[in-house]
Coordinates of N, CA and C in Angstrom, one line a residue:
M1 N -50.6 -62.9 -104.1 CA -49.8 -63.6 -103.2 C -48.5 -62.7 -103.6
A2 N -47.4 -62.6 -103.1 CA -46.4 -61.8 -103.7 C -45.7 -62.9 -104.9
A3 N -44.5 -62.0 -105.4 CA -43.7 -63.4 -106.3 C -43.4 -64.7 -105.7
P4 N -43.2 -66.0 -105.8 CA -42.9 -67.2 -105.6 C -41.1 -66.9 -104.4
E5 N -40.3 -66.2 -105.4 CA -39.4 -66.2 -105.5 C -39.3 -64.7 -103.6
S6 N -40.2 -64.1 -103.0 CA -40.4 -63.8 -102.3 C -41.1 -64.2 -101.1
G7 N -41.8 -64.9 -101.6 CA -42.3 -65.7 -100.4 C -42.3 -66.6 -99.3
W8 N -43.0 -67.2 -99.0 CA -42.2 -67.6 -97.4 C -42.7 -69.0 -97.7
Y9 N -41.3 -69.8 -97.5 CA -41.6 -71.2 -97.3 C -41.1 -72.3 -96.4
Y10 N -41.8 -73.5 -96.2 CA -41.0 -74.3 -95.1 C -39.9 -74.9 -95.0
C11 N -38.8 -74.8 -95.0 CA -37.2 -75.8 -94.8 C -37.3 -77.1 -94.4
L12 N -37.7 -78.1 -94.9 CA -36.9 -79.4 -94.4 C -35.9 -79.9 -93.6
K13 N -35.3 -79.1 -94.5 CA -33.8 -79.4 -94.2 C -33.6 -79.0 -93.2
H14 N -33.6 -77.7 -92.1 CA -33.3 -76.7 -91.7 C -34.7 -76.5 -90.9
N15 N -35.4 -77.4 -90.7 CA -36.7 -77.3 -89.9 C -37.4 -76.0 -89.2
R16 N -37.7 -74.8 -90.1 CA -38.2 -73.4 -89.9 C -38.3 -72.5 -91.2
A17 N -39.3 -71.6 -90.9 CA -39.5 -70.8 -91.8 C -38.9 -70.4 -93.1
E18 N -38.6 -69.9 -93.6 CA -37.7 -69.1 -94.6 C -38.3 -68.5 -95.8
Q19 N -38.0 -66.9 -95.8 CA -38.5 -66.9 -97.0 C -37.4 -66.4 -98.3
G20 N -38.1 -66.2 -99.3 CA -37.9 -66.6 -100.3 C -36.6 -68.1 -100.8
F21 N -35.7 -68.1 -101.7 CA -35.4 -69.1 -102.2 C -33.8 -69.6 -101.5
E22 N -34.0 -69.9 -100.5 CA -32.9 -70.0 -99.9 C -31.9 -71.2 -99.3
C23 N -33.1 -72.3 -99.9 CA -32.2 -74.1 -100.2 C -33.7 -74.2 -101.4
R24 N -32.8 -75.2 -101.0 CA -33.1 -75.9 -103.2 C -34.7 -76.5 -103.3
A25 N -35.1 -76.9 -103.9 CA -36.3 -77.1 -104.1 C -37.4 -78.0 -103.2
Q26 N -36.7 -79.3 -103.6 CA -37.6 -80.6 -102.6 C -36.4 -80.6 -101.1
D27 N -36.2 -79.3 -100.9 CA -36.2 -78.8 -99.5 C -37.2 -78.3 -98.4
R28 N -37.9 -77.7 -99.3 CA -38.7 -76.3 -99.3 C -40.3 -77.4 -99.2
M29 N -41.4 -77.0 -98.4 CA -42.5 -76.2 -98.9 C -43.2 -75.6 -99.1
G30 N -44.5 -74.8 -99.9 CA -44.6 -73.6 -100.3 C -45.0 -73.5 -101.7
P31 N -44.8 -71.8 -101.9 CA -44.9 -70.6 -101.4 C -45.9 -70.6 -100.2
Y32 N -46.3 -70.1 -99.7 CA -47.6 -69.8 -98.4 C -47.4 -68.4 -98.3
P33 N -49.2 -67.5 -97.7 CA -48.6 -66.5 -98.0 C -48.4 -65.0 -96.7
D34 N -47.7 -66.4 -96.0 CA -47.4 -65.6 -94.9 C -46.1 -66.4 -93.8
E35 N -45.5 -65.6 -93.0 CA -44.3 -66.4 -91.9 C -45.0 -67.0 -90.8
A36 N -46.4 -67.0 -90.8 CA -47.0 -67.9 -89.4 C -47.2 -69.5 -90.3
T37 N -48.5 -68.9 -91.8 CA -48.6 -70.0 -92.2 C -47.3 -71.0 -92.8
A38 N -46.0 -70.7 -93.3 CA -45.3 -71.6 -93.5 C -44.8 -71.9 -92.2
K39 N -44.8 -71.7 -91.2 CA -44.3 -72.3 -89.8 C -45.3 -73.3 -89.6
R40 N -46.4 -73.8 -90.1 CA -47.8 -74.7 -90.1 C -47.7 -75.5 -91.2
A41 N -46.8 -75.4 -91.8 CA -46.5 -76.1 -93.0 C -46.5 -77.5 -93.2
L42 N -45.8 -78.1 -91.6 CA -45.8 -79.5 -91.0 C -47.6 -80.1 -90.3
E43 N -48.2 -79.3 -90.2 CA -49.3 -79.5 -89.4 C -50.4 -79.5 -90.8
I44 N -50.6 -78.5 -91.4 CA -51.0 -78.2 -92.7 C -51.0 -79.7 -93.2
A45 N -50.1 -79.8 -93.9 CA -49.7 -81.3 -94.1 C -50.3 -82.4 -93.7
R46 N -50.1 -82.6 -92.6 CA -50.7 -83.5 -91.3 C -52.5 -83.7 -91.8
E47 N -53.0 -82.2 -91.4 CA -54.6 -82.4 -91.5 C -54.9 -82.6 -93.3
R48 N -54.0 -81.8 -94.2 CA -54.5 -82.6 -95.5 C -54.7 -84.3 -95.9
T49 N -53.2 -84.6 -94.9 CA -53.3 -85.8 -95.2 C -54.6 -86.4 -94.8
E50 N -54.9 -86.5 -93.4 CA -55.5 -87.0 -92.8 C -56.8 -87.0 -93.4
R51 N -57.3 -85.9 -93.6 CA -58.9 -85.5 -94.0 C -59.1 -86.4 -95.5
E52 N -57.8 -86.3 -96.1 CA -57.7 -87.0 -97.9 C -57.9 -89.1 -97.0
D53 N -57.1 -89.1 -96.0 CA -56.9 -90.6 -96.0 C -58.2 -91.2 -95.2
A54 N -59.2 -90.3 -94.6 CA -60.9 -90.6 -94.3 C -61.1 -90.9 -95.2
R55 N -61.6 -89.5 -96.5 CA -62.7 -89.5 -97.7 C -61.8 -91.1 -98.2
D56 N -60.8 -91.6 -98.5 CA -59.8 -92.9 -99.6 C -61.1 -94.2 -98.4
R57 N -60.9 -94.1 -96.7 CA -61.9 -95.2 -96.0 C -63.4 -94.9 -96.3
A58 N -63.9 -93.6 -96.1 CA -65.1 -93.7 -97.2 C -65.4 -94.4 -97.7
W59 N -64.4 -93.8 -99.3 CA -65.1 -94.5 -100.3 C -65.2 -95.4 -100.9
R60 N -64.1 -96.6 -100.0 CA -63.5 -97.7 -99.9 C -64.6 -98.5 -99.3
D61 N -65.6 -98.3 -98.2 CA -66.5 -98.5 -97.4 C -67.8 -98.5 -98.5
E62 N -67.8 -97.9 -98.9 CA -69.0 -97.2 -99.9 C -69.0 -98.9 -101.6
D63 N -68.0 -99.2 -101.2 CA -67.6 -100.4 -102.8 C -67.9 -101.9 -102.2
D64 N -68.2 -101.9 -100.2 CA -68.5 -102.9 -99.6 C -70.4 -103.4 -99.9

């Protein structure tokens, strides 16, 4: 993977993929290996959240 400062990030402020440290850290997601992956940052986060929510539900159901 490239150095973080040259990697790809998704900027939450501008709603776009950006290369390098264009925006503040709290406005960025990443780094990602390439622009295409950075553009999917919100989708990737949503998929991961759904997967972990399902695991949490399954874990809670085991306790019943």
